[in-house]
mmCIF file of C-alpha atoms in Angstrom:
data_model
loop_
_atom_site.group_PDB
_atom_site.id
_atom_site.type_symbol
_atom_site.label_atom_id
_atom_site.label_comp_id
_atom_site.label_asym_id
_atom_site.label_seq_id
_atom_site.Cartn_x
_atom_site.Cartn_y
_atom_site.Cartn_z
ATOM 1 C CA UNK A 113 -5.140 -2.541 -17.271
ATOM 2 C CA UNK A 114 -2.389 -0.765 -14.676
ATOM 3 C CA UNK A 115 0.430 -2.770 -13.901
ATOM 4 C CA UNK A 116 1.958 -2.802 -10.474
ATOM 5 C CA UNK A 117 3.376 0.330 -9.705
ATOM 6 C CA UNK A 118 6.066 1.300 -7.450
ATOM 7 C CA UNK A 119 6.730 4.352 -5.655
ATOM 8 C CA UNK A 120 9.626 6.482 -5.352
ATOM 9 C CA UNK A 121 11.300 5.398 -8.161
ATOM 10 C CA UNK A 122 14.375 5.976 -6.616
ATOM 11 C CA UNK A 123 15.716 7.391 -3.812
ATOM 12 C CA UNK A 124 18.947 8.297 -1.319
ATOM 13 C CA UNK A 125 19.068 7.771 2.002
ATOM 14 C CA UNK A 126 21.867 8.237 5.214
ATOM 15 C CA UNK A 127 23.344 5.208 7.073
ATOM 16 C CA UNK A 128 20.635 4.821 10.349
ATOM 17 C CA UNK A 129 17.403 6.598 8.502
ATOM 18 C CA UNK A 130 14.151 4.942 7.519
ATOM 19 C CA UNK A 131 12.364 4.398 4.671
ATOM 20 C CA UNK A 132 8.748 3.486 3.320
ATOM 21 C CA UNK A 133 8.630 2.361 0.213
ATOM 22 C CA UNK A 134 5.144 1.907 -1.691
ATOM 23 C CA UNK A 135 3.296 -0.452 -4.304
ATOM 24 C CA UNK A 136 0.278 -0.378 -6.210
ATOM 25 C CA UNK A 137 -0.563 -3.979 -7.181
ATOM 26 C CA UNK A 138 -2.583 -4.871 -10.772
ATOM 27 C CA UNK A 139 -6.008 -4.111 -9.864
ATOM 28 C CA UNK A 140 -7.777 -7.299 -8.614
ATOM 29 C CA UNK A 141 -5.104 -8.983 -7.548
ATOM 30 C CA UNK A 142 -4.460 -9.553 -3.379
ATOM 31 C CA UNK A 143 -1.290 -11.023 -2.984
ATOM 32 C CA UNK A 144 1.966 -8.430 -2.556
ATOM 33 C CA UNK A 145 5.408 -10.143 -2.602
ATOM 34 C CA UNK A 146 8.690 -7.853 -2.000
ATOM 35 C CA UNK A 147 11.770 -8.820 -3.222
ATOM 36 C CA UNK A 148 15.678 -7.449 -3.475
ATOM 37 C CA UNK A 149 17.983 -7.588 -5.758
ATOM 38 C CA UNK A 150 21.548 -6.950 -5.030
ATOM 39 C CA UNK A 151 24.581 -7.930 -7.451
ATOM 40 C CA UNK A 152 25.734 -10.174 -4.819
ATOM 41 C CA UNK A 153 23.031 -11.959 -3.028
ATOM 42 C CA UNK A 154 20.627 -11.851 -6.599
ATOM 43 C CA UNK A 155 16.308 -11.439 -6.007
ATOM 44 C CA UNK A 156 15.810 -12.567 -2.769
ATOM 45 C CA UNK A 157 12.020 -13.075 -1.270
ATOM 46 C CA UNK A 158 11.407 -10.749 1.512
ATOM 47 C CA UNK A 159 7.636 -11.334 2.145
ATOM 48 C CA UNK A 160 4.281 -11.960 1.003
ATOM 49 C CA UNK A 161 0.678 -10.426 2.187
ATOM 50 C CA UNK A 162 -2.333 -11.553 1.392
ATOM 51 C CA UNK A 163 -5.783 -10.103 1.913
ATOM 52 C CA UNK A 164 -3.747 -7.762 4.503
ATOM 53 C CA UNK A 165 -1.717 -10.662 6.310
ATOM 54 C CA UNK A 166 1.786 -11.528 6.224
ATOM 55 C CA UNK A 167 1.516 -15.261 4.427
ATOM 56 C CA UNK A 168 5.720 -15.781 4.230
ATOM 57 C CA UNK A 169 8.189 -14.177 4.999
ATOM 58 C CA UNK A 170 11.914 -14.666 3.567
ATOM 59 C CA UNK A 171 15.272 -14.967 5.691
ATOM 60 C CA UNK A 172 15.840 -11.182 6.459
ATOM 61 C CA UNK A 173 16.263 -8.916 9.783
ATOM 62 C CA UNK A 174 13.003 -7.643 11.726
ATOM 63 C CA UNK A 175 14.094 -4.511 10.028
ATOM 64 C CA UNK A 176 12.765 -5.205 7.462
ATOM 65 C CA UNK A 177 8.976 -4.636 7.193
ATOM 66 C CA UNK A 178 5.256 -4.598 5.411
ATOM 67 C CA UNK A 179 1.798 -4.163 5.717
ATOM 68 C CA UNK A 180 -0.560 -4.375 3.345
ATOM 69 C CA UNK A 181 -3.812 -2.334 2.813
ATOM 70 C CA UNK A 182 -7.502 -3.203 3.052
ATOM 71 C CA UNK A 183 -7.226 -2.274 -0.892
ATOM 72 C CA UNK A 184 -4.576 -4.697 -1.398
ATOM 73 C CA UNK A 185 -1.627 -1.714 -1.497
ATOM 74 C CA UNK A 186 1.710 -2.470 0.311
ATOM 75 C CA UNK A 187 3.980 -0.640 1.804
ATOM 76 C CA UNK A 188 7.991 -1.605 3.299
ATOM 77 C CA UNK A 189 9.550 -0.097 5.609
ATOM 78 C CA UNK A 190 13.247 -0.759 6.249
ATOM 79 C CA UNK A 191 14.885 1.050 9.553
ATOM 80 C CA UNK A 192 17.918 1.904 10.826
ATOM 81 C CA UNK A 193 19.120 1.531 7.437
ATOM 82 C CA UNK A 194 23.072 -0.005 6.178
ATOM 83 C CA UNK A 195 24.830 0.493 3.530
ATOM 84 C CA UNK A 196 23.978 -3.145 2.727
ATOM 85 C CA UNK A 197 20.451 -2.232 2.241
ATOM 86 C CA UNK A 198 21.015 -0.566 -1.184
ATOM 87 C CA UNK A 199 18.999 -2.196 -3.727
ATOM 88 C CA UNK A 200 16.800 -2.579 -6.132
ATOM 89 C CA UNK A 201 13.181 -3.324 -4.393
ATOM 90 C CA UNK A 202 10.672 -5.140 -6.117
ATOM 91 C CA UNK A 203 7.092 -5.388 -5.605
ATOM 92 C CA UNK A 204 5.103 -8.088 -7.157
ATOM 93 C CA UNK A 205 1.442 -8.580 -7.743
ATOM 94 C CA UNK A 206 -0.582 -11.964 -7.754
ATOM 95 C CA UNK A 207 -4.050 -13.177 -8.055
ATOM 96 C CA UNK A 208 -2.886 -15.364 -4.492
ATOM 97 C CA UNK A 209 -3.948 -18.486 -6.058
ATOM 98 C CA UNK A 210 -1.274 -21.013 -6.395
ATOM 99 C CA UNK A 211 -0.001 -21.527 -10.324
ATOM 100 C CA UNK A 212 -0.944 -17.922 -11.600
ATOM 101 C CA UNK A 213 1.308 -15.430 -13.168
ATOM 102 C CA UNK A 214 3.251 -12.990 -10.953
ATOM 103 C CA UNK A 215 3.810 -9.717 -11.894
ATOM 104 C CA UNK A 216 6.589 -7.241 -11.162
ATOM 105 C CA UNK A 217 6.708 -3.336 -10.750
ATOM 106 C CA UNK A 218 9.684 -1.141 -11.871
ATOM 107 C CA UNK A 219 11.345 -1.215 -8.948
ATOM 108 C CA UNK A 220 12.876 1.436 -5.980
ATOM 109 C CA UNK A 221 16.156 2.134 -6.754
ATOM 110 C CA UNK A 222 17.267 2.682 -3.081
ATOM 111 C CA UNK A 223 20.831 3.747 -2.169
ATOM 112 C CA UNK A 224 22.250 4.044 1.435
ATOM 113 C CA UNK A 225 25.248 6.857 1.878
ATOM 114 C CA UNK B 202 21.745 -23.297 -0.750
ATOM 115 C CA UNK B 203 20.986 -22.129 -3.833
ATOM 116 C CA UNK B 204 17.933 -24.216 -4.767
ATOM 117 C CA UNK B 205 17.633 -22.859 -8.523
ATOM 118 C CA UNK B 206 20.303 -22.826 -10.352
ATOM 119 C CA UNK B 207 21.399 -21.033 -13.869
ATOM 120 C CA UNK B 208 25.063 -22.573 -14.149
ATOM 121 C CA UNK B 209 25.641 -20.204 -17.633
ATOM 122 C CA UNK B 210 26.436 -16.714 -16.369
ATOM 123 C CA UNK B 211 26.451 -15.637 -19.987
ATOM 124 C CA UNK B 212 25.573 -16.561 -23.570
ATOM 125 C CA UNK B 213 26.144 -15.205 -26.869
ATOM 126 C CA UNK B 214 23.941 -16.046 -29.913
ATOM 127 C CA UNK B 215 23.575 -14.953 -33.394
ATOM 128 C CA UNK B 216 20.499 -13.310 -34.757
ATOM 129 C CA UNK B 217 17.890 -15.600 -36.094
ATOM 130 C CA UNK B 218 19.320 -18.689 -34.035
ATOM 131 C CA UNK B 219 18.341 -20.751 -31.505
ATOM 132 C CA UNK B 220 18.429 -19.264 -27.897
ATOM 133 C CA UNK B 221 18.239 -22.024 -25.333
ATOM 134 C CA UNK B 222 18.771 -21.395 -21.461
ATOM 135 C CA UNK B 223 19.197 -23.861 -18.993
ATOM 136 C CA UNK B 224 17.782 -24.322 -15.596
ATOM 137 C CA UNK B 225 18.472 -26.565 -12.837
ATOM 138 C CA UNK B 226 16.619 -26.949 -9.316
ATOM 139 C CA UNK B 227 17.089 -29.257 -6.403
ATOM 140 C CA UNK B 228 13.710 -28.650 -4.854
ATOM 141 C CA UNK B 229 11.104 -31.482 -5.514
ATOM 142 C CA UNK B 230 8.270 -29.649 -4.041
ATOM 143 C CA UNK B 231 8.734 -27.197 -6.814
ATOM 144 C CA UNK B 232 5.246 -27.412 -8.860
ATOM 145 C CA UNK B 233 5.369 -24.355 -11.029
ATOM 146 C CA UNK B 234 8.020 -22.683 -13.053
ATOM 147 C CA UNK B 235 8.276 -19.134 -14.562
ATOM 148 C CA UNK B 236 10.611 -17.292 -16.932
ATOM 149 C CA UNK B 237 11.375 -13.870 -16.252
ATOM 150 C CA UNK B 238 13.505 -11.140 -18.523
ATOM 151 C CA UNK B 239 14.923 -8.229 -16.964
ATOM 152 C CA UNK B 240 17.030 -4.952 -17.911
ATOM 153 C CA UNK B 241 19.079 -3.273 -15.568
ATOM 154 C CA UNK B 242 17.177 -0.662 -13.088
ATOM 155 C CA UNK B 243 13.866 -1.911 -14.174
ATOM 156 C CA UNK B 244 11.838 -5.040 -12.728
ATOM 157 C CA UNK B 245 11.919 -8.198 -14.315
ATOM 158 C CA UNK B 246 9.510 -9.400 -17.431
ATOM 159 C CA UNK B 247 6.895 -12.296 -16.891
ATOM 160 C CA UNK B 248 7.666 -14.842 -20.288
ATOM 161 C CA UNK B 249 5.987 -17.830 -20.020
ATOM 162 C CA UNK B 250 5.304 -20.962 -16.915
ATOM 163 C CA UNK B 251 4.650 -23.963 -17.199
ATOM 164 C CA UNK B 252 3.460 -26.466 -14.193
ATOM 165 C CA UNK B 253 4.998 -29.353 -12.925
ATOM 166 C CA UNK B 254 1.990 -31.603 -14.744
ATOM 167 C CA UNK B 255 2.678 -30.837 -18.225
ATOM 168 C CA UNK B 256 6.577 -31.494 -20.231
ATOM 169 C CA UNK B 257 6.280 -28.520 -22.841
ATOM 170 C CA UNK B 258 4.140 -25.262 -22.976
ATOM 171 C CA UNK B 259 4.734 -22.695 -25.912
ATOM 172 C CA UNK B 260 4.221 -19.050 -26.552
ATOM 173 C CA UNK B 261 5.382 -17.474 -29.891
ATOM 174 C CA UNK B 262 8.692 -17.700 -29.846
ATOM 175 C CA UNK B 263 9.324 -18.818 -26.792
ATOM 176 C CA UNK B 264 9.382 -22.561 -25.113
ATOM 177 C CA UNK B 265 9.698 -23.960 -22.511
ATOM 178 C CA UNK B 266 10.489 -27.509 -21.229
ATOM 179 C CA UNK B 267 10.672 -28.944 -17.895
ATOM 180 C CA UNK B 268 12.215 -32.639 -17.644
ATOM 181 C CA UNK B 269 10.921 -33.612 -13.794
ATOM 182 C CA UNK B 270 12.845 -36.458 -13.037
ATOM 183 C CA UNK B 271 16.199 -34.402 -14.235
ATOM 184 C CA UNK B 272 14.933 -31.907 -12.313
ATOM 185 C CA UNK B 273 15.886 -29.697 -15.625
ATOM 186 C CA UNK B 274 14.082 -26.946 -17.140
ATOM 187 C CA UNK B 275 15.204 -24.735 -20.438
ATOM 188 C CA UNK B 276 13.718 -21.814 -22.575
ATOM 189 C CA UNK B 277 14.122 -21.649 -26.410
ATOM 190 C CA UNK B 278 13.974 -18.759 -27.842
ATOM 191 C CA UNK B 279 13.218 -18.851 -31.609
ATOM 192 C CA UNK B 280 13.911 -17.281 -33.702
ATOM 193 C CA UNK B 281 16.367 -14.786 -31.525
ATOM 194 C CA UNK B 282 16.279 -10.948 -32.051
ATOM 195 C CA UNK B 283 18.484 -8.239 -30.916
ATOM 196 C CA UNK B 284 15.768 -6.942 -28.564
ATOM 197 C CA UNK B 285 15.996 -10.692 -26.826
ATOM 198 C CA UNK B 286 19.431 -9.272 -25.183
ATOM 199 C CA UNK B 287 18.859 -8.752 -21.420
ATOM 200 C CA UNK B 288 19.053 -11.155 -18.123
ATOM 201 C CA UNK B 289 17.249 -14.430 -17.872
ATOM 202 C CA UNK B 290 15.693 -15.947 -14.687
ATOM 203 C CA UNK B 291 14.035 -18.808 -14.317
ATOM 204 C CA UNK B 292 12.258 -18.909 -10.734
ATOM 205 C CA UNK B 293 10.267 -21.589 -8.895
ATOM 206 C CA UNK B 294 7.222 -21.956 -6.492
ATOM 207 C CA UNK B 295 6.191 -24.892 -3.821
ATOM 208 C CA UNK B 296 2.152 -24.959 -4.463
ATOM 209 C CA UNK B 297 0.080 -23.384 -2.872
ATOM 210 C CA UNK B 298 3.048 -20.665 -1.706
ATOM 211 C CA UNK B 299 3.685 -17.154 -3.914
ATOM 212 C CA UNK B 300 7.168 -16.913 -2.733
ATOM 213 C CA UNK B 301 9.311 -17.237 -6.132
ATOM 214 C CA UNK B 302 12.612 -18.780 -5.559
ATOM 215 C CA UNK B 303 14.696 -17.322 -8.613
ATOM 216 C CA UNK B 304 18.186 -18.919 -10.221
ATOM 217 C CA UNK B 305 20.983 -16.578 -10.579
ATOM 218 C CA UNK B 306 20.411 -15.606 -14.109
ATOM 219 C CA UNK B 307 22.117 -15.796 -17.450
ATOM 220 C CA UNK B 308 22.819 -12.561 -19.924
ATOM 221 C CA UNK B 309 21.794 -13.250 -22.955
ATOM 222 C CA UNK B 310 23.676 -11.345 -26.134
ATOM 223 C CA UNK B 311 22.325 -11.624 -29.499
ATOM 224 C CA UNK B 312 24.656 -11.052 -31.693
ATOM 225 C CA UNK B 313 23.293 -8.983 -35.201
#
Protein backbone atom coordinates (compact mmCIF):
# COMPACT_ATOMS: atom_id res chain seq x y z
CA UNK A 1 0.00 0.00 0.00
CA UNK A 2 1.42 3.76 -1.14
CA UNK A 3 2.03 6.00 1.54
CA UNK A 4 1.28 9.66 1.28
CA UNK A 5 3.37 11.20 -1.11
CA UNK A 6 4.54 14.63 -1.48
CA UNK A 7 5.52 16.55 -4.36
CA UNK A 8 8.41 18.55 -5.15
CA UNK A 9 10.55 17.24 -2.79
CA UNK A 10 12.17 20.32 -2.47
CA UNK A 11 12.31 23.41 -3.92
CA UNK A 12 13.70 27.35 -4.08
CA UNK A 13 11.79 30.09 -4.44
CA UNK A 14 12.28 34.34 -4.58
CA UNK A 15 10.89 36.64 -1.82
CA UNK A 16 7.08 37.68 -3.43
CA UNK A 17 6.63 34.33 -5.80
CA UNK A 18 4.07 31.58 -5.39
CA UNK A 19 4.06 28.21 -4.87
CA UNK A 20 1.79 24.97 -5.17
CA UNK A 21 2.81 22.36 -3.41
CA UNK A 22 1.15 18.76 -3.90
CA UNK A 23 0.09 15.50 -1.88
CA UNK A 24 -0.99 12.18 -2.65
CA UNK A 25 -2.79 10.81 0.43
CA UNK A 26 -2.74 6.70 1.35
CA UNK A 27 -5.26 5.43 -0.93
CA UNK A 28 -8.69 5.32 0.83
CA UNK A 29 -8.18 7.71 3.10
CA UNK A 30 -10.20 11.45 2.75
CA UNK A 31 -8.89 13.59 5.21
CA UNK A 32 -5.58 15.92 4.12
CA UNK A 33 -3.96 17.87 7.02
CA UNK A 34 -0.88 20.35 6.17
CA UNK A 35 1.46 21.15 8.57
CA UNK A 36 5.00 23.28 9.00
CA UNK A 37 7.75 22.79 10.65
CA UNK A 38 10.18 25.49 11.32
CA UNK A 39 13.11 25.30 14.04
CA UNK A 40 11.46 28.04 15.77
CA UNK A 41 7.76 27.85 15.78
CA UNK A 42 8.01 23.56 15.67
CA UNK A 43 4.86 21.50 13.42
CA UNK A 44 2.27 23.80 13.36
CA UNK A 45 -1.43 22.76 11.89
CA UNK A 46 -2.21 24.71 8.87
CA UNK A 47 -5.47 22.98 7.70
CA UNK A 48 -7.52 20.07 7.21
CA UNK A 49 -9.94 18.95 4.11
CA UNK A 50 -12.18 16.50 4.10
CA UNK A 51 -14.18 14.93 1.31
CA UNK A 52 -12.99 18.28 -0.61
CA UNK A 53 -13.91 20.86 2.27
CA UNK A 54 -11.82 22.83 4.45
CA UNK A 55 -12.85 21.13 8.09
CA UNK A 56 -10.05 23.43 10.28
CA UNK A 57 -7.95 25.54 9.66
CA UNK A 58 -4.81 26.57 11.96
CA UNK A 59 -3.72 30.25 13.01
CA UNK A 60 -1.91 31.30 9.71
CA UNK A 61 -2.28 34.30 7.02
CA UNK A 62 -4.98 33.98 4.08
CA UNK A 63 -1.82 33.33 2.22
CA UNK A 64 -1.73 30.46 2.97
CA UNK A 65 -3.98 28.02 1.03
CA UNK A 66 -5.63 24.39 -0.02
CA UNK A 67 -8.01 22.62 -1.87
CA UNK A 68 -8.52 19.31 -2.00
CA UNK A 69 -9.55 17.01 -4.96
CA UNK A 70 -12.68 15.01 -5.73
CA UNK A 71 -9.96 12.01 -5.40
CA UNK A 72 -9.00 13.10 -2.08
CA UNK A 73 -5.45 14.83 -3.49
CA UNK A 74 -4.42 18.24 -1.96
CA UNK A 75 -2.73 20.83 -3.05
CA UNK A 76 -1.17 24.37 -1.00
CA UNK A 77 -0.57 27.20 -2.31
CA UNK A 78 1.37 29.87 -0.41
CA UNK A 79 1.65 33.55 -2.22
CA UNK A 80 3.52 36.39 -2.09
CA UNK A 81 5.97 34.35 -0.38
CA UNK A 82 8.67 35.62 2.88
CA UNK A 83 11.54 34.53 3.85
CA UNK A 84 9.62 33.28 6.91
CA UNK A 85 7.84 30.84 4.82
CA UNK A 86 10.84 28.45 4.49
CA UNK A 87 9.98 25.16 5.79
CA UNK A 88 9.52 21.92 5.88
CA UNK A 89 5.70 21.17 4.62
CA UNK A 90 3.98 18.25 5.67
CA UNK A 91 1.08 16.55 4.32
CA UNK A 92 -0.79 14.06 6.30
CA UNK A 93 -3.29 11.42 5.42
CA UNK A 94 -6.33 10.13 7.58
CA UNK A 95 -9.19 7.82 7.33
CA UNK A 96 -11.29 11.33 8.78
CA UNK A 97 -12.71 9.36 11.50
CA UNK A 98 -11.87 10.59 14.88
CA UNK A 99 -9.15 8.16 16.88
CA UNK A 100 -7.41 6.66 13.68
CA UNK A 101 -3.81 6.78 12.81
CA UNK A 102 -2.44 9.78 10.86
CA UNK A 103 0.01 9.43 8.46
CA UNK A 104 2.76 11.72 7.21
CA UNK A 105 4.50 12.22 3.72
CA UNK A 106 8.23 13.13 3.28
CA UNK A 107 7.83 16.46 3.24
CA UNK A 108 8.61 19.83 0.74
CA UNK A 109 11.65 21.15 1.65
CA UNK A 110 10.76 24.79 0.64
CA UNK A 111 13.29 27.65 0.90
CA UNK A 112 12.53 31.41 0.25
CA UNK A 113 15.75 33.60 -1.13
CA UNK B 1 0.23 28.65 24.61
CA UNK B 2 1.88 25.74 24.10
CA UNK B 3 -0.77 23.14 24.95
CA UNK B 4 1.65 19.96 24.64
CA UNK B 5 4.50 20.05 26.16
CA UNK B 6 7.98 17.90 25.96
CA UNK B 7 9.96 19.80 28.85
CA UNK B 8 13.34 17.38 27.92
CA UNK B 9 14.90 18.96 24.84
CA UNK B 10 17.33 16.07 24.86
CA UNK B 11 18.16 12.64 26.27
CA UNK B 12 20.95 10.34 26.18
CA UNK B 13 20.61 6.57 26.84
CA UNK B 14 22.71 3.56 26.65
CA UNK B 15 22.05 0.69 24.34
CA UNK B 16 19.83 -1.98 25.66
CA UNK B 17 18.27 0.45 28.39
CA UNK B 18 15.26 1.86 29.14
CA UNK B 19 14.13 4.87 26.92
CA UNK B 20 11.32 6.76 28.59
CA UNK B 21 9.96 10.21 27.23
CA UNK B 22 7.78 12.39 28.91
CA UNK B 23 4.77 14.29 27.85
CA UNK B 24 2.73 16.87 29.36
CA UNK B 25 -0.61 18.62 28.03
CA UNK B 26 -2.92 21.19 29.47
CA UNK B 27 -5.82 20.47 27.18
CA UNK B 28 -8.66 18.33 28.79
CA UNK B 29 -10.54 17.89 25.66
CA UNK B 30 -7.58 15.99 24.43
CA UNK B 31 -9.06 12.28 23.76
CA UNK B 32 -6.36 10.68 21.70
CA UNK B 33 -2.63 10.64 21.83
CA UNK B 34 0.04 9.67 19.22
CA UNK B 35 3.81 9.17 19.16
CA UNK B 36 5.63 10.26 16.29
CA UNK B 37 9.63 9.75 15.34
CA UNK B 38 11.20 11.92 12.95
CA UNK B 39 14.75 12.47 11.17
CA UNK B 40 15.76 15.62 9.89
CA UNK B 41 14.37 16.57 6.19
CA UNK B 42 12.01 13.71 6.24
CA UNK B 43 8.33 13.60 7.79
CA UNK B 44 7.71 12.29 11.02
CA UNK B 45 7.08 8.32 11.93
CA UNK B 46 3.58 7.14 13.28
CA UNK B 47 4.69 4.79 16.72
CA UNK B 48 1.93 3.94 18.60
CA UNK B 49 -1.68 5.97 20.25
CA UNK B 50 -3.43 5.28 22.70
CA UNK B 51 -7.05 6.94 23.62
CA UNK B 52 -8.02 8.80 26.44
CA UNK B 53 -10.25 5.50 27.69
CA UNK B 54 -7.57 3.11 28.21
CA UNK B 55 -4.09 3.77 30.88
CA UNK B 56 -1.50 1.56 28.84
CA UNK B 57 -1.37 0.28 25.16
CA UNK B 58 1.83 -1.68 23.92
CA UNK B 59 3.55 -2.41 20.69
CA UNK B 60 6.88 -4.38 20.65
CA UNK B 61 9.07 -2.40 22.16
CA UNK B 62 7.37 0.41 22.59
CA UNK B 63 4.73 1.70 25.45
CA UNK B 64 2.91 3.96 26.12
CA UNK B 65 1.09 5.37 29.21
CA UNK B 66 -1.22 8.13 29.66
CA UNK B 67 -2.04 9.15 33.46
CA UNK B 68 -5.44 11.47 32.77
CA UNK B 69 -5.86 13.15 35.84
CA UNK B 70 -1.88 14.21 35.70
CA UNK B 71 -2.59 15.08 32.49
CA UNK B 72 0.88 13.02 31.81
CA UNK B 73 1.73 10.80 29.08
CA UNK B 74 5.32 8.85 28.46
CA UNK B 75 6.80 6.33 25.86
CA UNK B 76 9.18 3.47 26.90
CA UNK B 77 11.22 2.30 24.68
CA UNK B 78 12.63 -1.19 25.45
CA UNK B 79 14.97 -2.43 24.91
CA UNK B 80 16.74 0.83 23.13
CA UNK B 81 18.80 0.46 19.86
CA UNK B 82 21.04 2.74 18.07
CA UNK B 83 18.52 3.07 15.22
CA UNK B 84 15.97 4.52 18.14
CA UNK B 85 18.19 7.90 17.84
CA UNK B 86 16.06 10.62 16.16
CA UNK B 87 13.31 13.34 17.47
CA UNK B 88 10.34 12.39 19.56
CA UNK B 89 6.84 14.01 19.42
CA UNK B 90 4.11 13.26 21.17
CA UNK B 91 0.93 15.11 19.60
CA UNK B 92 -2.72 15.35 20.67
CA UNK B 93 -6.30 15.49 19.14
CA UNK B 94 -9.84 16.97 20.59
CA UNK B 95 -12.37 14.07 19.21
CA UNK B 96 -13.91 14.18 16.57
CA UNK B 97 -11.14 16.93 15.07
CA UNK B 98 -7.84 15.62 12.83
CA UNK B 99 -5.90 18.63 13.70
CA UNK B 100 -2.76 17.13 15.74
CA UNK B 101 -1.49 19.50 18.26
CA UNK B 102 2.28 18.30 18.63
CA UNK B 103 4.82 19.01 21.85
CA UNK B 104 8.09 20.43 21.01
CA UNK B 105 10.01 17.27 20.86
CA UNK B 106 12.88 15.57 22.59
CA UNK B 107 16.23 14.06 20.69
CA UNK B 108 16.77 10.99 21.69
CA UNK B 109 20.68 9.58 21.61
CA UNK B 110 21.37 6.06 22.20
CA UNK B 111 24.44 5.67 23.21
CA UNK B 112 26.32 2.09 21.78
Amino acid sequence: KAGVTQTPRYLIKTRGQQVTLSCSPISGHRSVSWYQQTPGQGLQFLFEYFSETQRNKGNFPGRFSGRQFSNSRSEMNVSTLELGDSALYLCASSPGNSGNTIYFGEGSWLTVV
Amino acid sequence: DQQVKQNSPSLSVQEGRISILNCDYTNSMFDYFLWYKKYPAEGPTFLISISSIKDKNEDGRFTVFLNKSAKHLSLHIVPSQPGDSAVYFCAAIVGGNEKLTFGTGTRLTIIP
